[in-house]
Short mmCIF file of C-alpha atoms and ligand atoms in Angstrom, two decimals:
data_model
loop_
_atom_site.label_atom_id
_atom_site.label_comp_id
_atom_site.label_asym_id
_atom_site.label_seq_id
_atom_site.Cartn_x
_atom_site.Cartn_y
_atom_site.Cartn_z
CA UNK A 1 0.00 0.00 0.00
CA UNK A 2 1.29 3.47 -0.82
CA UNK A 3 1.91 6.05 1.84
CA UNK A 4 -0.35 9.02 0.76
CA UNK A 5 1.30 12.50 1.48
CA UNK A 6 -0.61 15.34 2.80
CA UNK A 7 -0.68 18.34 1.03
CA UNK A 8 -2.15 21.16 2.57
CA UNK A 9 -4.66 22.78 -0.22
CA UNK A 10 -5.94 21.43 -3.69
CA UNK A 11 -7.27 23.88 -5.71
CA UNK A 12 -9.24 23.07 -8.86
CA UNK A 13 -9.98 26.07 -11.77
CA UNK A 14 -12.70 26.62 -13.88
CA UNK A 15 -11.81 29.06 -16.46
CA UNK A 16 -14.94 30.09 -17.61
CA UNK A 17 -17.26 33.74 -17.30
CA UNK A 18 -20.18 34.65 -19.25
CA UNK A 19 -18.56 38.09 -20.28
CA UNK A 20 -14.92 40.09 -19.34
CA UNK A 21 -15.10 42.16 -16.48
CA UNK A 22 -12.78 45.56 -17.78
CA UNK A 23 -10.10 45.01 -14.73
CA UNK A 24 -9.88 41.50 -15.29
CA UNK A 25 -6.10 39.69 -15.74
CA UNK A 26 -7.29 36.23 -14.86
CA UNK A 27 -6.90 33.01 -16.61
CA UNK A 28 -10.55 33.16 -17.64
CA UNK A 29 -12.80 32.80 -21.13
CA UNK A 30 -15.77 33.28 -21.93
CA UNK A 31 -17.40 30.63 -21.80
CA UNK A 32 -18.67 27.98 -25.11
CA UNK A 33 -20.31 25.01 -23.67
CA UNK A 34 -18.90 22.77 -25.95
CA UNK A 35 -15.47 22.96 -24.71
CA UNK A 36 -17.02 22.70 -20.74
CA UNK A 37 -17.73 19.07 -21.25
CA UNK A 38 -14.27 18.15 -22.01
CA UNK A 39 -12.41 20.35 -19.73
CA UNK A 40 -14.67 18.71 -16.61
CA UNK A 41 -13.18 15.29 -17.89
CA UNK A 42 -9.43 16.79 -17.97
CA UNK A 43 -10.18 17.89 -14.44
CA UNK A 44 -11.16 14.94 -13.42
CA UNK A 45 -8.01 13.11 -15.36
CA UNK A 46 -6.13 15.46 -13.06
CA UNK A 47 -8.23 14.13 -10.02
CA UNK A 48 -7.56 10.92 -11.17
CA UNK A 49 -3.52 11.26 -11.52
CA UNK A 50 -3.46 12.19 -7.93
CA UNK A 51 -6.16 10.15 -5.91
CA UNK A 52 -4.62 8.12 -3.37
CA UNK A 53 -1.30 9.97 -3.52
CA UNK A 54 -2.04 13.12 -1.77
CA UNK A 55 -4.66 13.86 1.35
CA UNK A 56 -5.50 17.56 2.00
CA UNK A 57 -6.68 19.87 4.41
CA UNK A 58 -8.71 22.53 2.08
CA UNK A 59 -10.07 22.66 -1.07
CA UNK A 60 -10.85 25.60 -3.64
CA UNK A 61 -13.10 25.54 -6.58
CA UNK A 62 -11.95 28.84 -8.02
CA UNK A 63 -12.03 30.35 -11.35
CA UNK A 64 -13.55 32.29 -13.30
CA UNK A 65 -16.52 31.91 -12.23
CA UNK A 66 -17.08 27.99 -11.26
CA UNK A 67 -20.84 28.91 -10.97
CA UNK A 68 -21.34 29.58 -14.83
CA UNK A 69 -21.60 26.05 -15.09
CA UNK A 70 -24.98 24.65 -15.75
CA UNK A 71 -26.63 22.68 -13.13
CA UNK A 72 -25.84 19.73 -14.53
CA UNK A 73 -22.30 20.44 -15.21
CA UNK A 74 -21.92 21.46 -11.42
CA UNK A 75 -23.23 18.80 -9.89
CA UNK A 76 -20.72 16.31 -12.16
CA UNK A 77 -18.01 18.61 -10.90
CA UNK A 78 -18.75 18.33 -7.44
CA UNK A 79 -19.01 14.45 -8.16
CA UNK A 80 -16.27 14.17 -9.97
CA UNK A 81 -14.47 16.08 -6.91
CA UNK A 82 -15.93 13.63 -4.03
CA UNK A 83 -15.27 10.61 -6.32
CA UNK A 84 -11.36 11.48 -6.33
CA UNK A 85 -10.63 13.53 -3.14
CA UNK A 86 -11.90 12.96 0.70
CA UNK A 87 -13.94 15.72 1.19
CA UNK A 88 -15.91 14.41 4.46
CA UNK A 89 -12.29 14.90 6.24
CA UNK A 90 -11.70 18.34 4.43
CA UNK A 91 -11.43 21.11 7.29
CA UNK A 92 -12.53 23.86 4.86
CA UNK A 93 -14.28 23.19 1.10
CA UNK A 94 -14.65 26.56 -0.63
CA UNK A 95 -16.64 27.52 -3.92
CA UNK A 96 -16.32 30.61 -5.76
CA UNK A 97 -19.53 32.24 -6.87
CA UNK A 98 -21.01 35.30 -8.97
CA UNK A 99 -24.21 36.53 -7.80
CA UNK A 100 -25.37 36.69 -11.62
CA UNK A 101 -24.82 32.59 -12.34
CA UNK A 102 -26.37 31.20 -9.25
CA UNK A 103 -30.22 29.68 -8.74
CA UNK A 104 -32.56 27.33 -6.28
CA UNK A 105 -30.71 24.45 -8.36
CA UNK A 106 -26.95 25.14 -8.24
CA UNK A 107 -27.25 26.48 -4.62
CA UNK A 108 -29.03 22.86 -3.90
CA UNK A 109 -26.42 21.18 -5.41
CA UNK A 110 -23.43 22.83 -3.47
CA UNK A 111 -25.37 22.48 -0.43
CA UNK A 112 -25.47 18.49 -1.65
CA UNK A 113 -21.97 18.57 -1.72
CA UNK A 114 -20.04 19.09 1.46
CA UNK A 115 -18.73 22.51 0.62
CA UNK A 116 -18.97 24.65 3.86
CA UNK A 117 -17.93 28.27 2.44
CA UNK A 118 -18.92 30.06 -0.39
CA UNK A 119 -17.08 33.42 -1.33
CA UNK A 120 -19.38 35.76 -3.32
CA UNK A 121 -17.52 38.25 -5.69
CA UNK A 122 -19.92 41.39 -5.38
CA UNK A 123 -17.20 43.58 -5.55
CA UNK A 124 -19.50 46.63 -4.95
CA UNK A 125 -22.72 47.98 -3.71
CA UNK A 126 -23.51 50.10 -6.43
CA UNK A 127 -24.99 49.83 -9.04
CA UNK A 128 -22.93 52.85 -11.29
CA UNK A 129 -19.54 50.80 -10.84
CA UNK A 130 -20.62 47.24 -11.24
CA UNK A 131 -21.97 48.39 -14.68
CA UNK A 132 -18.12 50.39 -15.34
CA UNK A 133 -16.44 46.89 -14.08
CA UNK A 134 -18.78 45.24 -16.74
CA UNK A 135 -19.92 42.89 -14.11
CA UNK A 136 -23.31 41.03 -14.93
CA UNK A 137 -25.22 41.68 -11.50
CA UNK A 138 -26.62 44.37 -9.73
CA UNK A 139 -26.45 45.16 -6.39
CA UNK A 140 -29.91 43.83 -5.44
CA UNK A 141 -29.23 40.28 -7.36
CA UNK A 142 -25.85 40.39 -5.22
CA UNK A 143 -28.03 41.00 -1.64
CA UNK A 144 -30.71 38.51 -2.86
CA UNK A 145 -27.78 35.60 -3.99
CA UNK A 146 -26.30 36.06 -0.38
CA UNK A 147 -29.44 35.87 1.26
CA UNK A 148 -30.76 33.00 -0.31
CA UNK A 149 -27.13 30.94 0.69
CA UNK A 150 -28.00 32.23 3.94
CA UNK A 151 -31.56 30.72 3.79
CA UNK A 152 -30.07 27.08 2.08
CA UNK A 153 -28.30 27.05 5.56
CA UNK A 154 -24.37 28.36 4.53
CA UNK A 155 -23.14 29.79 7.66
CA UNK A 156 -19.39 30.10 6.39
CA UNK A 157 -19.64 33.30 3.38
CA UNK A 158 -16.96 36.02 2.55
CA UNK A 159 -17.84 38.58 0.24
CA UNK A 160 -15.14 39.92 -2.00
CA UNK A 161 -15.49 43.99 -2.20
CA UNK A 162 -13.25 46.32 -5.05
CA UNK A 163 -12.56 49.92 -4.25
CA UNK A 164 -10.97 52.89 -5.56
CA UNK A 165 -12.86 52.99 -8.47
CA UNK A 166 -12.37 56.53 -11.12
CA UNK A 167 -14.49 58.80 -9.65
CA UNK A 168 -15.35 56.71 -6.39
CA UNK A 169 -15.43 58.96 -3.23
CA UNK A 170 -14.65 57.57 0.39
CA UNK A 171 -18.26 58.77 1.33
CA UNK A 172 -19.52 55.74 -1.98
CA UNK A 173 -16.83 53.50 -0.08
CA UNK A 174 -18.05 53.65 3.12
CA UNK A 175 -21.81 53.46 1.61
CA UNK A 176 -20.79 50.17 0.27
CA UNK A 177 -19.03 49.01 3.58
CA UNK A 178 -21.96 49.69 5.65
CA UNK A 179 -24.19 47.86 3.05
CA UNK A 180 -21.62 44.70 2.86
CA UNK A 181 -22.38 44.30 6.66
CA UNK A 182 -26.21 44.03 6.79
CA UNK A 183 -25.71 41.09 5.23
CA UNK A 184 -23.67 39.78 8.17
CA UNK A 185 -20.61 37.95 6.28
CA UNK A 186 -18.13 35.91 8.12
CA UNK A 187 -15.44 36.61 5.88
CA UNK A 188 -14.18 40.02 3.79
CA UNK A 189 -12.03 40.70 0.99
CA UNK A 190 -11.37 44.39 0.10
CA UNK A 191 -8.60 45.21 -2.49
CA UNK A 192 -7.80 48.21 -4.35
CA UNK A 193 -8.71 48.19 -7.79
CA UNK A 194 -5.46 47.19 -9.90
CA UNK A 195 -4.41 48.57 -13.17
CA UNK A 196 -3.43 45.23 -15.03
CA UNK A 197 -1.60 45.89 -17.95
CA UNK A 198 -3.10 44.32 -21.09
CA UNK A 199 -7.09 45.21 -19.60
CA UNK A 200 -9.31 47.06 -21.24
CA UNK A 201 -9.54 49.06 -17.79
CA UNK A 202 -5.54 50.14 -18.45
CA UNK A 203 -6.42 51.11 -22.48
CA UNK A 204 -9.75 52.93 -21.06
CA UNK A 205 -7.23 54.95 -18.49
CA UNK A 206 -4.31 55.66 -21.01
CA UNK A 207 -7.25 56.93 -23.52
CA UNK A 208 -8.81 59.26 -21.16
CA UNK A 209 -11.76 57.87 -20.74
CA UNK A 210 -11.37 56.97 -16.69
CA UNK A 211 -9.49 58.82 -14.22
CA UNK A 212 -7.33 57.00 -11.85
CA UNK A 213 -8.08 57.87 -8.41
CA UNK A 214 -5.19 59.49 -6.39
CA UNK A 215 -3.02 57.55 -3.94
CA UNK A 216 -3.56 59.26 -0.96
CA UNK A 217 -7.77 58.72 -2.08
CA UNK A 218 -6.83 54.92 -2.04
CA UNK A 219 -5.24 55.25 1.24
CA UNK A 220 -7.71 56.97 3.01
CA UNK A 221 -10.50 54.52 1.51
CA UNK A 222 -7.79 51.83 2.71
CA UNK A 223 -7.35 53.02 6.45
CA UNK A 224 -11.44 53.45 6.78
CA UNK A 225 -11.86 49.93 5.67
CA UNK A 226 -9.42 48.88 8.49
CA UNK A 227 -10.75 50.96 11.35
CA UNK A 228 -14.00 50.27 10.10
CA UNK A 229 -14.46 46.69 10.07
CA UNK A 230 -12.15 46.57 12.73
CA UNK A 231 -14.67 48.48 14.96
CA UNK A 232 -17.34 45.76 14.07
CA UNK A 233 -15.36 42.56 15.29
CA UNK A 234 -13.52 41.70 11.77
CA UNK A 235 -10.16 40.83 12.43
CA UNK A 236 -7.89 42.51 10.03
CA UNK A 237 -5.70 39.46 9.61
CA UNK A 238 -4.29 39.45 6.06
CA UNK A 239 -3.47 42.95 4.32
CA UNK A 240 -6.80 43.38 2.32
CA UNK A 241 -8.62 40.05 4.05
CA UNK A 242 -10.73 40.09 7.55
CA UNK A 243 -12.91 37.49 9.27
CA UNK A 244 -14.87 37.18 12.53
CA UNK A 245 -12.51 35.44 14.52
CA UNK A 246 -12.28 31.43 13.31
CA UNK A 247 -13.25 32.14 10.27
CA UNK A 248 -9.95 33.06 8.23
CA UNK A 249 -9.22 31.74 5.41
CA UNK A 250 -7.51 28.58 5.77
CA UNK A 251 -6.31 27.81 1.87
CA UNK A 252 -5.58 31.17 1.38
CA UNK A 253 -3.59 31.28 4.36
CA UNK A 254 -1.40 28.26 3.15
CA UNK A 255 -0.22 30.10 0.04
CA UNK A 256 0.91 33.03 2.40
CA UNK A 257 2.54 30.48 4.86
CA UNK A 258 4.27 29.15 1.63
CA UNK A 259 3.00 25.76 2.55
CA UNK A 260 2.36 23.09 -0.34
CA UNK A 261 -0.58 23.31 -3.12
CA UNK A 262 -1.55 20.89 -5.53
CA UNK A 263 -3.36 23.31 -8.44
CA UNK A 264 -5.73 21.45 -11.03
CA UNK A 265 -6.76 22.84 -14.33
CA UNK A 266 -5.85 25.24 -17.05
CA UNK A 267 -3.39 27.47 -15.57
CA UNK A 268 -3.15 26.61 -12.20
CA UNK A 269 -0.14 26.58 -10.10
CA UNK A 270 1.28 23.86 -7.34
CA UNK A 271 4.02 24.39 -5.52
CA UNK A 272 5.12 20.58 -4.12
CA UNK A 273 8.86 19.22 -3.04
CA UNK A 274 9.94 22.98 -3.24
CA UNK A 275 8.97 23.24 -6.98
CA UNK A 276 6.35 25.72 -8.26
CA UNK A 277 5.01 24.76 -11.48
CA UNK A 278 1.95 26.08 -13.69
CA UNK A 279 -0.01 24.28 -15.85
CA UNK A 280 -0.33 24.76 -19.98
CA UNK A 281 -2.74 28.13 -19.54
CA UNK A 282 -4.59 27.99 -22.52
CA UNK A 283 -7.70 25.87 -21.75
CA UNK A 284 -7.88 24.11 -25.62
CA UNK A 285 -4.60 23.50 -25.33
CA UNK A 286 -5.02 22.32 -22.07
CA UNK A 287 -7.68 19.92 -22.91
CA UNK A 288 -5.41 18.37 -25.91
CA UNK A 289 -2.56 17.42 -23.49
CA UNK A 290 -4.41 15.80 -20.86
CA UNK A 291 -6.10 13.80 -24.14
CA UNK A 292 -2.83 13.13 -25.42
CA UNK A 293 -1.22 12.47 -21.93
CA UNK A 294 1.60 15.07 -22.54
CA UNK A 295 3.27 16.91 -20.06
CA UNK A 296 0.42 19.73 -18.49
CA UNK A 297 3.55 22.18 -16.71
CA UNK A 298 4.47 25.02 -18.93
CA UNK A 299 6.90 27.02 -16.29
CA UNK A 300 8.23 25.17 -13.14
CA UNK A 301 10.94 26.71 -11.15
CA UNK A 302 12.85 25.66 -7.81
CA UNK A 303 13.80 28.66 -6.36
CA UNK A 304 17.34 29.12 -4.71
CA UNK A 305 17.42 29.10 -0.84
CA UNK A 306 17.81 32.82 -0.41
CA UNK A 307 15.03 34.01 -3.34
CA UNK A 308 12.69 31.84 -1.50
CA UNK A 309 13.54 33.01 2.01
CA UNK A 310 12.96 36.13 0.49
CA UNK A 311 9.65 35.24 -0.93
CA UNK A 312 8.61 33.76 2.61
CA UNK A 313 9.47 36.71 4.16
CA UNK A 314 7.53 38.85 1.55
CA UNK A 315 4.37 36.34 1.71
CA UNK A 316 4.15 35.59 5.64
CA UNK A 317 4.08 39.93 6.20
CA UNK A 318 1.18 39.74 4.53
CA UNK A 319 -0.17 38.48 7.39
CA UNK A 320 -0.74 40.83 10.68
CA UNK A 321 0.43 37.93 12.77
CA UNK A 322 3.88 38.33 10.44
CA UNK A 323 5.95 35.75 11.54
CA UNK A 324 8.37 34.34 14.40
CA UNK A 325 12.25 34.00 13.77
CA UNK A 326 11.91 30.86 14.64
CA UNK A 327 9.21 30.00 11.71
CA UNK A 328 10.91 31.81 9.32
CA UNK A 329 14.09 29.29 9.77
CA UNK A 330 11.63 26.05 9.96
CA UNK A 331 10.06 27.90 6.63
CA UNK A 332 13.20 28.60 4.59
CA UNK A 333 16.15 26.91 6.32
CA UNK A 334 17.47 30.39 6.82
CA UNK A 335 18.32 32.90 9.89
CA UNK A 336 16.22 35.61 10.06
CA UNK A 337 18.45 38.38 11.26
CA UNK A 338 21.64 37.66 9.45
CA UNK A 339 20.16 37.43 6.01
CA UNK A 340 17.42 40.73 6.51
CA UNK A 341 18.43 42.02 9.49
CA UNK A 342 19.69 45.73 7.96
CA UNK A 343 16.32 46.21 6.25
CA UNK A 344 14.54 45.04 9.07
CA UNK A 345 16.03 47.63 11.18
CA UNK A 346 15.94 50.87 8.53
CA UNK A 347 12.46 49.84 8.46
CA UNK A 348 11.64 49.76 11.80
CA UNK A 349 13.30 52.77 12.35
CA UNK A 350 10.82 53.97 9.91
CA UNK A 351 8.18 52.99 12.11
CA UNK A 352 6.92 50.07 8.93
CA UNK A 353 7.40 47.05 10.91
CA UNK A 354 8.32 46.09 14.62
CA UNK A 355 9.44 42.81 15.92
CA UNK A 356 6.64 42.68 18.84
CA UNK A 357 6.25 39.05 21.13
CA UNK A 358 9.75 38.43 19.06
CA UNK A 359 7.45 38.46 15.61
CA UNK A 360 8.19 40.73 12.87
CA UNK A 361 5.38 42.05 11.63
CA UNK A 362 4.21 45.71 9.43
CA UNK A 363 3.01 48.26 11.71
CA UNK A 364 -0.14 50.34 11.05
CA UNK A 365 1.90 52.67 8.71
CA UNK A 366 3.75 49.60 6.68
CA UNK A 367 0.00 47.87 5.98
CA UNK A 368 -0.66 51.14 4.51
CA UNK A 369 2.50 51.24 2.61
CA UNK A 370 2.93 47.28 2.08
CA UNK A 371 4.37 47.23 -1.83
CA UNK A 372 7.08 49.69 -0.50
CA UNK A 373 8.05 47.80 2.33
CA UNK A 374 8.22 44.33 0.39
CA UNK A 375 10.34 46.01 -2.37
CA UNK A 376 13.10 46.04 0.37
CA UNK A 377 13.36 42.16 0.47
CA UNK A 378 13.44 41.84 -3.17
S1 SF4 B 401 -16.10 37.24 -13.16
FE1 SF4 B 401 -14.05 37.22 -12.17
S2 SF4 B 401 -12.79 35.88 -13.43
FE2 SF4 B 401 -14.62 36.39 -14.65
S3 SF4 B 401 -14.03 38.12 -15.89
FE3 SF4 B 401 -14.97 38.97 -14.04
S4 SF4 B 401 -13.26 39.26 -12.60
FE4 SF4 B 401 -12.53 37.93 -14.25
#
């Protein structure tokens, strides 16, 4: 009998939308449904090539939007998913969905499955920027979608939120804050909107068509959201990610405690035996090589012991519990002090990070100035 390994997280990725969002760098497509057939059996080829080898702790349907699927073609992912992986023992089994794919059905046939968390991308409150994000809900379908999960008996949601949109004010921010917690989430997401290069939001900017909004209006909308939701019992415990106490993130957290990943589907990375690989991104081409059996990884990479101390560093500050010295040379084999110990002390002379309970972590000031303070590790 083989000895199965455990691997923290598995996540799975369905690459389909029904339209582009404009800020969207993603590997997603819109979706033709008669590619969705095939890709479901190269994800469950994938399953397949690693049942029995590998137990896990979390798992993550995330995409795209894993909800576009039709009812039918969710439920045989979620079967396909219990059929290969031991999702009774699974401590947290989370589903991505978008408020404008979801009915009755499909929220009956998570609820079937044992997934425990779903994490809603409403992104915002209003109704002015979901139509400039070129998202396909409004803000009522959002409240309704969340309400009904509610109803179907998910006690385990996070809402994803976007801010520091062209034009946005911090009054519209806090609107949308206030809204977000009527509906009583568990979990909360709130990045800045980014300019990807290569989105239609970047050619809109560079055109003239949107503004940017200034940095110090993204800071201030940044420091509300934290003394906000701070106020109201979230625990700010991830730079843009807070949860009522318990209810953290668990897979999310393993990527920023660099622990290991399997990733299955087009585009989707693991990071195993101190390799990081991604798979083949594009999905037809994806779907050809797990017909023809050929090799899936396009990039893999092992890192050298000081670029990935540096990475741990860079990833574990992300979290406001930052990390002991101790952890950090369990995590990368390396000691803490002697290999950042100059930066760590221009920066806390800075007042960006302090080494509190013997943990380094950012300070107020360096959450607020994060990309800055990571640049110094690079
Ligand atoms: S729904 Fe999500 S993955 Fe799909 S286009 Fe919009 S942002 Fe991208």
């Amino acid at each position: 009998m083989s000895i199965q390994k455990h691997i923290p997280s598995l996540y799975i990725h369905i690459p389909f939308c029904i339209s582009k969002c404009i800020y969207c760098d993603f590997n997603s497509i819109v979706m033709k449904s008669q590619i969705v057939d095939e890709y479901l059996n190269a994800i469950e080829s994938g399953l397949q090539a690693i049942n029995g080898k590998y137990s896990f702790t979390t798992v993550y349907i995330g995409g795209g939007t894993p909800t576009v699927l039709n009812e039918i073609q969710l439920s045989k992912l979620l079967n396909i998913i219990s059929k290969h992986v031991d999702v009774f023992n699974l401590k947290e089994y989370t589903i991505e969905v978008n408020p404008g794919t979801l009915n009755d059905e499909k929220i009956f046939a998570l609820k079937n499955s044992c997934i425990d968390r779903v994490s809603i991308g409403i992104q915002s409150f209003n109704d002015k920027y979901l139509k400039l994000l070129g998202r396909i809900h409004t803000a009522k379908e959002a409240k309704d979608i969340f309400s009904s999960l509610r109803e179907k008996g998910f006690e385990d949601i996070s809402i994803d939120l976007i801010y520091g949109y062209p034009t946005q004010t911090l009054n519209e921010w806090k609107t949308d804050l206030r809204e977000c917690l009527i509906l009583d989430p568990e979990h909360i997401s709130a990045y800045c909107l980014t300019y990807e290069q290569g989105t239609p939001l970047v050619g809109m900017t560079d055109s003239g068509k949107f503004k940017k909004l200034g940095e110090e209006e993204e800071l201030n909308m940044y420091e509300h959201t934290n003394d906000f939701l701070g106020n109201k019992g979230y625990k700010h415990y991830e730079i843009s990610n807070f949860a009522i106490p318990g209810k953290e993130c668990q897979h999310n957290t393993v990527y920023w405690e660099n622990r290991e990943y399997i990733g299955i589907g087009a585009g989707a990375f693991s990071y195993n035996n101190g390799e990081r690989c991604c798979n083949i991104k594009d999905v037809k081409e994806y779907i050809s090589a797990v017909k023809a059996k050929k090799n899936l990884i396009c990039f893999s990479e092992k890192l050298p012991q000081e670029k990935r101390a540096s990475e741990i560093l860079i990833m574990a500050l992300r979290m406001t519990s930052g990390i002991s010295e101790k952890e950090f040379f369990n995590r990368s084999g390396c000691n803490l002090t002697e290999l950042f110990g100059t930066q760590l002390n221009i920066l806390a002379q800075a007042g960006l990070i302090n080494f509190d309970d013997e943990r380094v972590k950012l300070t107020r000031k360096g959450l607020s100035l994060a990309d800055s303070v990571m640049m110094e590790f690079v």
